[in-house]
Amino acid sequence: MAIDRRTLLGVGVAAASTALLGKTHAASEIPASRAKRLRRIATEEAWSIPEHIEALIGIGQTSWDNLDAMSWRPVTAASPLARRLVDIDERLRIMDQLGVDMHVLSLTSPGVQMFERAHAVAMAALANDRMAEIIRARPARFAGLASFAPQDPARAAKEIERCVTKLKLNGFIVNSHTNNEYLDLPKYWEIFEAAEALNAAIYIHPRCPADTMARPYSDYEMRAAIWGFQAEVGVHAVRLMLAGVFDRFPKLTVVLGHMGENVPFHLWRTDHWFERRRASYASKLLPSEIFKRNIMITTSGVEHGPALRYAIEVLGADRIMWAIDYPYEEMPPAVTFMNEVGISESDRAKVLHENAERVFHIEPA
Amino acid sequence: MAIDRRTLLGVGVAAASTALLGKTHAASEIPASRAKRLRRIATEEAWSIPEHIEALIGIGQTSWDNLDAMSWRPVTAASPLARRLVDIDERLRIMDQLGVDMHVLSLTSPGVQMFERAHAVAMAALANDRMAEIIRARPARFAGLASFAPQDPARAAKEIERCVTKLKLNGFIVNSHTNNEYLDLPKYWEIFEAAEALNAAIYIHPRCPADTMARPYSDYEMRAAIWGFQAEVGVHAVRLMLAGVFDRFPKLTVVLGHMGENVPFHLWRTDHWFERRRASYASKLLPSEIFKRNIMITTSGVEHGPALRYAIEVLGADRIMWAIDYPYEEMPPAVTFMNEVGISESDRAKVLHENAERVFHIEPA
């Protein structure tokens, strides 16, 4: 399909989006200033390698009574999802059409976290090597968040060091719980220690609710993006805050997708009850202090102006990065959203690229 | 402590609140228009009777491995909480000091939902009778949400009818799950049928996460208001929407406290994935359509301007009611918040009393 590239750079975006998606967006008037070409760095972009896809499809074919296994059950090697996760050329074609400068790639959820320990360690290293090759070939178009196997915290810490010092990757991703455990347990803290020492952010990406909370999320196809994901990552994030992770690692940066997985909207109440029961918590830091110092959020999968404006008001525009969530979400609506949403031009630049450059050590264009 | 009553009616509220609470609020300039005396109806005000408190304290003294039982463990008959829940005179004194016109009372969480069936049915009836007496004695100061025992849906439907037609109570309250089941199960739908037929709203109040999702919420004192409550009620509300409850009962009104228990902030994403997978869901209604037709939210325990403004923008001021959450929260900050928060005067009137009058059939003053 031929797309007038100019329209997707900020002028007449609503019409272009309609053409691409066959659905109508509100056709607001776009001020000339917004047509200015800002660099676009998308920060939660799923990717995979054939070996990983094959292993996840294998999990789907087991009778494992687990919500993530259920999610992979319908996927085959012939599924469009499987192709789009590995196809770099198709991804680049769409990026070019839309003026998306860079994808920060990450191994698709649940990463290596459903494999046994040795398999997980090996798969993470393989995927990280392949990711580094892609980035070396096109350093202006791709950056990458590396994987590690929380199943082996000591090896994970070593892989974190290798990925930063040798592979020059930009940060890390972990898909919430591992074997129903969260990273607040002290046995996992050497992972945070390594990441903090290397100034590498850790993105906590969703997977379905842990077995230990799965039952209410198991009906009505609600285990994933419609409701389960935010419950899983939200409880993980709150556990990290209350356990004192950010007291112990004051320079650690954690990233939450999907406009913060509902934690920001509840932040006043979380602060309030933290203050009322300070003595109960290992952390000495108010949750909102942690949010403004240690946590970044992204817009992945949430193209909602009121939610973005709320986040800017409560957390500050310095704490928010743009993300698409490709290929689970399509690129055009995410581009259109950032062109059209009513925020200041300086905030738009922070969200679209400046914060990602700072947090993920991406050279400014 | 002597309080200048005028200050709490809208003039110099910040100073009065400081005096009461010993903490400083942002001392914004209050426009003269806000000093206008609006009726104040607080809609989620916990209350109890000695028999009920005694039974809950008894639950706390068991070894039941349940998060609500754990919450009641430290409570004794001598606890200030136990006194404040039953003491109507103390409550009225504070209401008078602050210009709070009316409390919509409800039996404190978990209501009758942790008792065996016959005990639950009898306790609900007893509490409802007592509540009706209090309201008959002071009809200008109290309204009430009656209890029912979901453990016996047929008896619950009969009690709903009795409470509306005989006791003239104003609506109903249920504390989320009952024996780890949610009200989306069809066996509970005769409760909704009775409530809809009588035009009586049902408030879904928090209790701690169900045993079937309790584990991740069991550490760091996070089971209740700081994080667990919103997880429990949020999953309940989403289950009701996706199960088709509001397709079957188009005139049913459900109330969610605590600024909507995080569901409103996620509503765009919930809608988006509902649209992408419409065929998977029994409901034909977009979650946001349900929110604007069948769901009310309250401000209980959330004195946060950005959150209230977000809710007004996304849901509309007609869908939001004021609440304090007394005695779990103190009254002065809730009064101060509604005096000071930056919203329009017409929205302030809707939130403070007009919506409550409509939804709970309270005669306008």
XYZ file of C-alpha atoms in Angstrom:
730
model
C 0.000 0.000 0.000
C 1.348 3.415 -0.949
C 1.428 5.867 1.914
C 2.277 9.503 1.582
C 5.231 9.584 3.942
C 4.688 13.243 4.739
C 1.273 12.536 6.214
C 2.825 10.240 8.768
C 5.395 12.765 9.777
C 2.755 14.856 11.394
C 0.559 16.392 8.706
C -2.820 14.862 8.028
C -2.044 11.912 10.222
C -5.638 11.035 10.930
C -6.340 10.437 7.262
C -3.217 8.350 6.788
C -4.053 6.254 9.787
C -7.515 5.631 8.410
C -5.988 4.453 5.167
C -3.660 2.064 6.925
C -6.011 0.638 9.489
C -9.368 0.970 7.841
C -10.687 2.727 10.893
C -11.379 6.309 11.718
C -9.430 8.363 14.193
C -10.615 11.721 15.444
C -9.390 14.092 12.746
C -8.155 16.926 14.875
C -6.456 19.942 13.388
C -2.723 19.498 13.747
C -0.757 22.673 14.485
C 2.180 23.342 12.200
C 4.587 22.999 15.120
C 3.657 19.362 15.515
C 4.625 18.648 11.936
C 8.194 19.296 12.971
C 10.131 16.101 12.584
C 11.050 14.738 16.018
C 13.191 11.647 16.340
C 11.051 8.657 17.238
C 12.528 5.941 19.448
C 10.115 3.141 20.331
C 11.180 1.416 23.512
C 9.183 -1.822 23.993
C 9.436 -3.623 20.676
C 9.167 -7.385 20.790
C 11.496 -9.523 18.702
C 12.623 -13.100 18.671
C 14.841 -15.688 17.033
C 13.582 -18.948 15.471
C 15.055 -21.097 18.236
C 13.186 -19.119 20.869
C 9.888 -19.100 18.988
C 10.178 -22.837 18.505
C 10.755 -23.360 22.220
C 7.749 -21.205 23.155
C 5.549 -23.051 20.652
C 6.770 -26.214 22.333
C 5.590 -24.901 25.702
C 2.202 -24.184 24.130
C 1.958 -27.813 23.068
C 2.423 -29.131 26.591
C -0.451 -29.667 29.016
C 1.150 -27.227 31.485
C -1.640 -25.621 33.494
C -0.209 -22.116 33.247
C -1.660 -18.970 31.721
C 1.376 -18.174 29.543
C 1.447 -21.727 28.202
C -2.230 -21.251 27.341
C -1.394 -18.056 25.461
C 1.144 -19.867 23.247
C -1.160 -22.826 22.570
C -2.666 -21.425 19.322
C 0.678 -20.189 17.922
C 2.421 -22.220 15.206
C 5.507 -21.585 13.102
C 3.119 -20.427 10.373
C 1.367 -17.819 12.563
C 1.819 -14.215 11.416
C 3.039 -13.425 14.948
C 5.927 -15.893 14.629
C 6.990 -14.313 11.338
C 6.660 -10.713 12.457
C 8.728 -11.294 15.595
C 11.745 -12.453 13.583
C 11.371 -10.522 10.302
C 13.675 -7.501 10.532
C 13.123 -6.418 6.911
C 9.342 -6.182 7.252
C 9.779 -4.277 10.511
C 12.163 -1.811 8.848
C 9.813 -1.286 5.900
C 7.005 -0.251 8.234
C 9.365 1.895 10.312
C 10.486 3.655 7.115
C 6.919 4.254 5.973
C 6.024 5.836 9.296
C 9.197 7.698 10.149
C 9.982 5.520 13.162
C 13.698 6.027 13.594
C 14.542 3.311 16.046
C 13.150 0.227 17.752
C 14.617 -0.745 21.089
C 14.272 -4.500 20.624
C 13.634 -7.057 23.346
C 13.137 -10.803 23.327
C 9.403 -11.435 23.384
C 7.635 -12.402 26.613
C 8.026 -14.657 28.564
C 11.631 -14.502 27.378
C 13.663 -17.373 28.825
C 11.752 -17.531 32.084
C 9.761 -20.697 31.379
C 12.813 -22.808 30.515
C 14.817 -24.917 32.926
C 17.905 -23.222 34.237
C 20.625 -24.346 31.788
C 18.363 -23.955 28.756
C 17.358 -20.485 29.943
C 20.969 -19.384 30.443
C 21.975 -20.638 26.986
C 18.936 -19.188 25.221
C 19.498 -15.757 26.769
C 23.127 -15.719 25.598
C 22.157 -16.833 22.090
C 19.402 -14.249 21.764
C 21.655 -11.496 23.124
C 24.384 -12.362 20.596
C 21.894 -12.247 17.716
C 20.432 -8.978 18.955
C 23.895 -7.444 19.080
C 24.506 -8.498 15.457
C 21.321 -6.794 14.296
C 22.261 -3.608 16.099
C 25.830 -3.634 14.774
C 24.440 -3.934 11.241
C 22.024 -0.998 11.677
C 23.102 1.079 14.675
C 20.924 4.020 13.686
C 17.772 1.898 13.557
C 18.031 -0.527 16.440
C 19.008 -0.638 20.060
C 18.342 -3.565 22.360
C 17.362 -4.707 25.839
C 19.167 -7.926 26.664
C 17.738 -10.967 28.427
C 19.035 -12.890 31.399
C 17.907 -15.989 33.266
C 16.727 -15.119 36.788
C 16.710 -18.880 37.404
C 20.481 -18.520 37.920
C 21.110 -15.137 39.523
C 24.913 -15.443 39.521
C 25.013 -16.281 35.813
C 22.459 -13.553 35.187
C 24.751 -10.996 36.801
C 27.625 -12.193 34.595
C 25.448 -12.026 31.474
C 24.425 -8.498 32.411
C 28.069 -7.494 32.531
C 28.838 -9.221 29.209
C 25.879 -7.591 27.481
C 26.920 -4.100 28.529
C 30.702 -4.307 28.247
C 31.106 -6.702 25.316
C 27.854 -6.561 23.328
C 27.174 -2.868 24.022
C 23.467 -3.521 24.534
C 21.329 -0.764 26.017
C 19.592 -2.225 29.030
C 17.684 -5.323 30.132
C 14.245 -6.838 30.087
C 12.630 -9.331 32.420
C 9.098 -10.664 32.101
C 7.805 -10.294 35.652
C 7.761 -13.451 37.768
C 10.053 -16.451 37.347
C 8.642 -19.722 38.641
C 6.140 -17.640 40.609
C 8.809 -15.658 42.408
C 9.357 -11.927 42.171
C 12.658 -10.095 42.134
C 12.126 -8.635 45.615
C 13.545 -11.864 47.071
C 17.132 -11.130 48.182
C 18.495 -14.090 46.214
C 17.800 -12.055 43.073
C 19.457 -8.852 44.253
C 22.795 -9.543 42.608
C 20.913 -8.919 39.361
C 20.030 -5.421 40.553
C 23.551 -4.922 41.870
C 25.056 -5.683 38.446
C 22.537 -3.507 36.592
C 23.016 -0.567 38.945
C 26.813 -0.785 38.749
C 26.626 -0.635 34.953
C 23.928 2.062 34.889
C 21.690 -0.278 32.909
C 17.917 -0.011 33.261
C 15.724 -3.099 33.721
C 12.378 -3.142 31.930
C 9.781 -5.248 33.773
C 7.625 -6.494 30.928
C 4.332 -8.326 31.493
C 3.637 -11.983 31.397
C 0.380 -13.562 32.571
C -0.402 -13.678 36.310
C 1.713 -16.125 38.291
C 0.191 -19.503 39.174
C -0.059 -18.189 42.743
C -2.639 -15.590 41.681
C -3.907 -17.056 38.419
C -7.379 -18.354 39.236
C -9.453 -15.130 39.053
C -7.650 -14.174 35.812
C -8.245 -17.548 34.148
C -11.733 -16.891 32.804
C -13.133 -14.671 30.053
C -9.802 -14.399 28.200
C -8.664 -11.836 30.750
C -5.206 -13.209 31.505
C -3.251 -10.920 29.174
C -3.364 -7.308 27.988
C -7.056 -6.722 28.746
C -6.475 -7.086 32.510
C -4.047 -9.796 33.708
C -0.794 -8.164 32.580
C -1.221 -5.016 34.673
C -2.141 -7.088 37.739
C 1.006 -9.201 37.388
C 3.469 -6.360 36.798
C 1.714 -4.037 39.222
C 2.092 -6.395 42.161
C 5.711 -7.005 41.154
C 6.490 -3.279 41.110
C 4.828 -2.634 44.467
C 6.690 -5.578 46.021
C 10.016 -4.136 44.828
C 9.197 -0.748 46.331
C 8.005 -2.045 49.701
C 10.840 -4.576 50.031
C 13.423 -1.808 50.005
C 15.052 -2.623 46.653
C 15.402 1.072 45.841
C 16.813 1.903 49.278
C 19.535 -0.661 48.704
C 20.087 0.312 45.021
C 19.446 4.047 44.902
C 20.692 4.434 41.324
C 18.751 1.503 39.871
C 16.306 2.323 37.076
C 13.266 0.110 36.513
C 10.961 0.628 33.533
C 7.243 -0.213 33.536
C 5.268 -0.344 30.289
C 1.602 0.302 29.541
C 1.504 3.709 31.229
C 2.936 2.248 34.411
C 0.670 -0.822 34.771
C -1.883 1.104 36.865
C 0.584 1.902 39.641
C 0.666 5.670 38.862
C -3.117 6.091 39.162
C -3.008 4.509 42.639
C 0.142 6.308 43.738
C -1.521 8.824 46.053
C -3.307 6.031 47.941
C -0.191 3.850 48.014
C 1.792 6.778 49.450
C -0.965 7.522 51.951
C -1.049 4.012 53.428
C 2.723 3.764 53.316
C 2.884 6.905 55.456
C 0.273 5.590 57.856
C 2.200 2.347 58.387
C 5.806 3.335 57.760
C 7.068 1.086 60.525
C 5.723 -1.962 58.663
C 7.887 -1.464 55.598
C 11.552 -2.206 54.973
C 11.693 0.753 52.592
C 12.164 4.237 53.993
C 11.190 5.826 50.674
C 7.713 6.978 49.784
C 6.494 5.104 46.706
C 6.124 8.427 44.878
C 9.742 9.328 45.719
C 10.818 6.036 44.177
C 8.693 6.717 41.111
C 10.297 10.069 40.528
C 13.849 8.806 41.059
C 14.021 5.157 39.994
C 11.093 4.334 37.747
C 10.396 5.178 34.123
C 7.117 4.333 32.438
C 6.318 3.900 28.755
C 3.222 4.471 26.659
C 3.203 0.960 25.140
C -0.273 -0.117 24.109
C -1.981 2.904 25.683
C -2.853 5.592 23.148
C -4.931 7.610 25.547
C -4.388 11.335 25.947
C -5.941 11.687 29.425
C -3.735 8.874 30.759
C -0.574 10.396 29.278
C -1.446 13.827 30.628
C -2.152 12.348 34.060
C 1.257 10.656 33.991
C 2.996 13.868 32.962
C 1.241 15.798 35.726
C 1.937 13.257 38.456
C 5.328 11.791 37.476
C 6.786 14.460 35.196
C 7.542 14.243 31.464
C 11.123 13.214 32.253
C 9.818 9.827 33.456
C 7.879 8.756 30.343
C 9.062 7.121 27.103
C 7.227 6.287 23.927
C 6.683 2.641 22.956
C 4.608 0.820 20.365
C 4.581 -2.831 21.553
C 5.104 -4.083 17.998
C 4.086 -6.604 16.696
C 1.392 -7.093 19.370
C 0.237 -3.593 18.493
C 0.433 -1.943 15.071
C 2.818 0.939 14.509
C 0.538 3.546 12.847
C -1.779 4.271 15.799
C 1.204 4.738 18.101
C 2.752 7.227 15.669
C -0.542 9.026 15.177
C -1.101 9.215 18.912
C 2.189 10.948 19.585
C 1.631 13.358 16.696
C -1.820 14.327 17.881
C -1.889 14.110 21.659
C -2.303 17.437 23.398
C 0.936 17.896 25.344
C 3.640 20.559 25.116
C 6.231 20.330 22.347
C 9.044 20.011 24.878
C 7.221 17.135 26.586
C 6.621 15.496 23.202
C 10.351 15.553 22.503
C 11.126 14.061 25.920
C 8.645 11.244 25.445
C 9.501 10.522 21.810
C 13.273 10.359 22.131
C 15.113 12.432 24.749
C 14.302 10.226 27.744
C 15.094 7.030 25.823
C 18.462 8.485 24.795
C 19.264 9.222 28.442
C 17.976 5.997 30.007
C 19.191 3.569 27.333
C 22.438 5.362 26.440
C 21.448 5.982 22.835
C 23.555 8.582 21.078
C 21.510 11.681 20.242
C 20.907 12.002 16.502
C -10.257 20.700 70.078
C -12.152 23.813 69.098
C -12.512 24.268 65.376
C -13.851 27.361 63.715
C -16.759 25.776 61.895
C -16.698 28.439 59.198
C -13.219 27.399 58.109
C -14.423 23.918 57.366
C -17.294 25.137 55.304
C -14.932 26.272 52.612
C -13.054 29.303 53.834
C -9.492 28.852 55.011
C -9.830 25.119 54.882
C -6.138 24.454 54.526
C -5.456 26.103 57.851
C -8.262 24.252 59.592
C -7.063 20.957 58.223
C -3.569 21.681 59.466
C -4.981 22.359 62.893
C -6.904 19.100 62.932
C -4.306 16.818 61.459
C -1.075 18.467 62.417
C 0.053 18.350 58.820
C 0.212 20.918 56.095
C -1.908 20.945 52.987
C -1.152 23.127 50.003
C -2.719 26.400 51.027
C -4.282 27.441 47.766
C -6.398 30.540 47.500
C -10.025 29.497 47.663
C -12.357 31.440 45.388
C -15.377 32.924 47.080
C -17.670 30.724 45.025
C -16.269 27.633 46.686
C -17.180 28.927 50.072
C -20.801 28.455 49.050
C -22.302 25.817 51.240
C -22.911 22.672 49.195
C -24.648 19.702 50.720
C -22.137 16.995 51.555
C -23.217 13.361 51.291
C -20.462 10.843 52.017
C -21.209 7.512 50.374
C -18.829 4.830 51.708
C -18.986 5.156 55.478
C -18.277 2.025 57.433
C -20.402 1.163 60.427
C -21.113 -1.907 62.489
C -23.059 -3.396 65.358
C -21.484 -5.046 68.419
C -22.620 -8.538 67.383
C -20.897 -8.151 64.015
C -17.679 -6.717 65.448
C -17.556 -9.554 67.935
C -17.942 -12.125 65.161
C -15.176 -10.504 63.074
C -12.859 -10.381 66.087
C -13.650 -14.082 66.502
C -12.512 -14.716 62.922
C -9.292 -12.874 63.688
C -8.691 -15.230 66.590
C -8.860 -18.347 64.412
C -5.860 -19.791 62.590
C -7.646 -19.342 59.249
C -4.991 -18.794 56.584
C -6.826 -15.947 54.913
C -5.803 -12.329 54.396
C -8.987 -10.826 55.862
C -8.681 -13.024 58.946
C -5.120 -11.727 59.274
C -6.375 -8.137 59.091
C -8.770 -8.702 62.015
C -6.187 -10.498 64.147
C -4.946 -7.361 66.005
C -8.449 -5.956 66.614
C -10.037 -6.322 70.040
C -13.249 -5.001 71.562
C -11.099 -2.236 73.089
C -9.595 -1.111 69.761
C -10.492 2.437 68.727
C -11.689 0.989 65.410
C -14.267 -1.193 67.153
C -15.610 1.810 69.046
C -15.676 4.190 66.107
C -17.552 1.736 63.905
C -20.466 1.542 66.339
C -20.458 4.984 67.971
C -23.085 7.081 66.196
C -22.793 10.048 68.565
C -19.045 10.495 68.022
C -19.594 10.222 64.276
C -22.312 12.901 64.388
C -20.132 15.233 66.441
C -17.375 15.127 63.828
C -19.917 15.456 61.013
C -21.324 18.557 62.730
C -17.898 20.100 63.206
C -17.087 19.657 59.531
C -20.423 20.334 57.914
C -20.850 16.792 56.656
C -24.600 16.548 56.152
C -25.031 12.839 55.650
C -23.228 9.521 55.899
C -24.456 6.701 53.710
C -23.694 3.897 56.167
C -22.665 0.369 55.299
C -21.722 -2.666 57.372
C -17.952 -2.792 57.533
C -15.962 -5.156 55.337
C -16.021 -8.160 54.980
C -19.673 -7.793 55.986
C -21.307 -11.176 56.458
C -19.272 -12.895 53.780
C -16.960 -14.889 56.040
C -19.774 -16.489 58.049
C -21.422 -19.795 57.286
C -24.639 -19.486 55.363
C -27.295 -19.374 58.115
C -25.195 -17.097 60.337
C -24.565 -14.792 57.380
C -28.257 -14.575 56.499
C -29.226 -13.821 60.113
C -26.431 -11.274 60.656
C -27.344 -9.388 57.479
C -30.978 -9.131 58.567
C -30.028 -7.988 62.074
C -27.608 -5.355 60.804
C -30.115 -4.115 58.245
C -32.811 -3.744 60.913
C -30.455 -1.756 63.152
C -29.335 0.416 60.268
C -32.954 1.224 59.426
C -33.559 2.289 63.054
C -30.631 4.704 62.948
C -31.876 6.228 59.713
C -35.459 6.514 60.967
C -34.175 8.395 64.022
C -32.126 10.867 61.935
C -33.327 10.791 58.333
C -31.529 14.018 57.446
C -28.158 12.691 58.618
C -28.042 9.059 57.582
C -28.866 6.839 54.671
C -27.766 3.233 54.352
C -26.561 0.472 52.066
C -27.951 -2.840 53.225
C -26.113 -6.153 53.386
C -27.086 -9.534 52.019
C -25.528 -12.999 52.156
C -24.335 -14.095 48.716
C -23.853 -17.548 50.289
C -27.630 -17.965 49.793
C -28.589 -16.142 46.593
C -32.332 -16.825 46.911
C -32.446 -15.473 50.462
C -30.235 -12.574 49.367
C -32.772 -11.632 46.697
C -35.564 -11.736 49.303
C -33.528 -9.604 51.723
C -32.894 -7.098 48.944
C -36.622 -6.767 48.429
C -37.294 -6.437 52.161
C -34.623 -3.776 52.597
C -36.021 -1.608 49.822
C -39.758 -2.066 50.308
C -39.980 -2.460 54.097
C -36.839 -0.863 55.543
C -36.555 1.874 52.893
C -32.802 1.481 52.705
C -30.954 3.178 49.866
C -28.952 0.486 48.107
C -26.656 -2.442 48.865
C -23.071 -3.271 49.600
C -21.091 -6.432 48.974
C -17.441 -6.934 49.854
C -16.072 -8.448 46.653
C -15.580 -12.215 46.643
C -17.543 -14.723 48.736
C -15.706 -17.971 49.432
C -13.388 -17.060 46.544
C -16.217 -16.741 44.040
C -17.189 -13.586 42.197
C -20.695 -12.446 41.324
C -20.203 -13.116 37.599
C -21.200 -16.743 38.235
C -24.802 -17.189 37.041
C -25.874 -18.693 40.362
C -25.535 -15.188 41.828
C -27.486 -13.398 39.122
C -30.780 -13.441 41.005
C -29.113 -10.905 43.285
C -28.607 -8.580 40.323
C -32.115 -9.300 39.083
C -33.628 -8.213 42.395
C -31.460 -5.101 42.636
C -32.194 -4.029 39.068
C -35.941 -4.550 39.484
C -35.901 -2.295 42.561
C -33.547 0.272 41.011
C -31.119 -0.308 43.874
C -27.389 0.165 43.302
C -24.847 -2.372 44.564
C -21.575 -1.036 45.951
C -18.690 -3.488 45.501
C -16.502 -2.688 48.466
C -12.994 -4.128 48.902
C -11.890 -6.993 50.977
C -8.435 -8.589 50.761
C -7.508 -10.662 47.692
C -9.244 -14.027 47.471
C -7.328 -17.131 48.568
C -7.092 -17.994 44.855
C -4.880 -14.966 44.214
C -3.570 -14.213 47.682
C 0.065 -15.326 47.602
C 1.748 -12.341 45.904
C -0.279 -9.962 48.120
C 0.636 -11.755 51.352
C 3.984 -10.062 51.981
C 5.033 -6.541 52.989
C 1.635 -5.678 54.512
C 0.278 -5.103 51.004
C -2.959 -7.063 51.273
C -5.254 -4.105 51.982
C -5.592 -0.455 50.970
C -1.991 0.038 49.890
C -2.383 -2.421 46.976
C -4.435 -5.584 47.562
C -7.894 -4.017 47.718
C -7.747 -2.523 44.219
C -6.502 -5.828 42.785
C -9.385 -7.725 44.360
C -12.189 -5.350 43.363
C -10.632 -4.579 39.983
C -10.627 -8.196 38.867
C -14.178 -8.549 40.180
C -15.397 -5.556 38.168
C -13.705 -6.692 34.965
C -15.154 -10.194 35.378
C -18.675 -8.731 35.696
C -18.199 -6.686 32.533
C -16.752 -9.476 30.399
C -19.240 -12.079 31.632
C -22.149 -10.101 30.223
C -23.770 -9.098 33.518
C -24.579 -5.647 32.148
C -25.962 -7.028 28.885
C -28.387 -9.141 30.896
C -29.164 -6.352 33.432
C -28.971 -3.115 31.434
C -30.389 -0.973 34.243
C -28.181 -2.357 37.005
C -25.937 0.154 38.784
C -22.686 -0.994 40.368
C -20.549 1.352 42.483
C -16.765 1.089 42.814
C -14.907 3.017 45.497
C -11.363 4.375 45.632
C -11.600 6.273 42.341
C -12.744 3.123 40.548
C -10.129 0.667 41.880
C -7.734 1.381 38.981
C -10.189 0.215 36.312
C -10.721 3.742 34.879
C -7.006 4.362 34.272
C -6.818 1.120 32.253
C -10.109 1.615 30.455
C -8.663 2.591 27.069
C -6.502 -0.549 26.985
C -9.341 -2.740 28.253
C -11.589 -1.357 25.501
C -8.856 -1.828 22.904
C -8.314 -5.525 23.625
C -12.030 -6.098 23.999
C -12.486 -4.713 20.476
C -9.662 -6.840 19.119
C -11.184 -10.017 20.544
C -14.889 -9.269 20.652
C -15.813 -12.805 19.650
C -14.180 -14.137 22.828
C -16.497 -12.271 25.173
C -20.066 -12.963 26.231
C -20.638 -9.226 26.573
C -21.458 -7.181 23.508
C -20.796 -3.920 25.344
C -17.503 -2.076 25.328
C -16.171 -1.745 28.895
C -16.256 2.045 28.536
C -19.927 1.888 27.469
C -20.660 -0.087 30.622
C -18.738 2.421 32.726
C -20.754 5.323 31.394
C -24.112 3.575 31.788
C -23.898 1.140 34.697
C -20.977 2.050 36.925
C -20.501 4.822 39.443
C -17.218 5.454 41.199
C -16.488 7.224 44.471
C -13.550 9.220 45.785
C -13.180 7.185 48.988
C -9.637 7.252 50.309
C -8.250 9.082 47.269
C -7.781 12.801 47.854
C -5.856 13.391 44.664
C -6.821 16.156 42.274
C -5.198 14.692 39.141
C -7.017 11.378 39.672
C -10.380 13.094 40.172
C -9.872 15.277 37.105
C -8.875 12.222 35.062
C -12.071 10.469 36.175
C -14.202 13.484 35.312
C -12.590 13.751 31.872
C -12.887 10.050 31.048
C -16.122 9.001 32.808
C -17.948 12.293 33.279
C -18.807 14.094 36.510
C -22.221 12.392 36.557
C -20.494 9.088 37.397
C -18.562 10.166 40.507
C -19.656 10.473 44.148
C -17.839 11.759 47.192
C -16.903 9.363 49.990
C -14.723 9.535 53.078
C -14.234 5.889 54.114
C -14.733 6.763 57.778
C -13.451 5.517 60.222
C -10.642 3.945 58.173
C -9.911 7.461 56.917
C -10.440 10.679 58.849
C -13.165 13.104 57.810
C -11.255 16.433 57.664
C -8.947 15.663 54.710
C -11.876 14.424 52.644
C -13.798 17.638 53.349
C -10.742 19.781 52.649
C -10.088 17.934 49.410
C -13.538 18.598 48.019
C -13.364 22.255 49.062
C -10.023 22.808 47.400
C -9.792 20.521 44.396
C -9.713 22.357 41.082
C -12.910 21.281 39.336
C -15.909 23.278 38.149
C -18.550 24.328 40.665
C -21.211 22.328 38.840
C -19.008 19.224 38.952
C -18.346 19.837 42.659
C -22.088 19.827 43.331
C -22.553 16.623 41.361
C -19.774 14.841 43.223
C -20.671 16.170 46.675
C -24.380 15.416 46.626
C -26.354 15.454 43.375
C -25.190 12.075 42.086
C -25.670 10.421 45.473
C -29.227 11.798 45.656
C -29.989 10.286 42.248
C -28.263 6.906 42.686
C -29.279 6.258 46.296
C -32.746 7.855 46.153
C -31.965 10.477 48.784
C -34.416 13.345 48.890
C -32.786 16.613 47.767
C -32.351 19.035 50.659
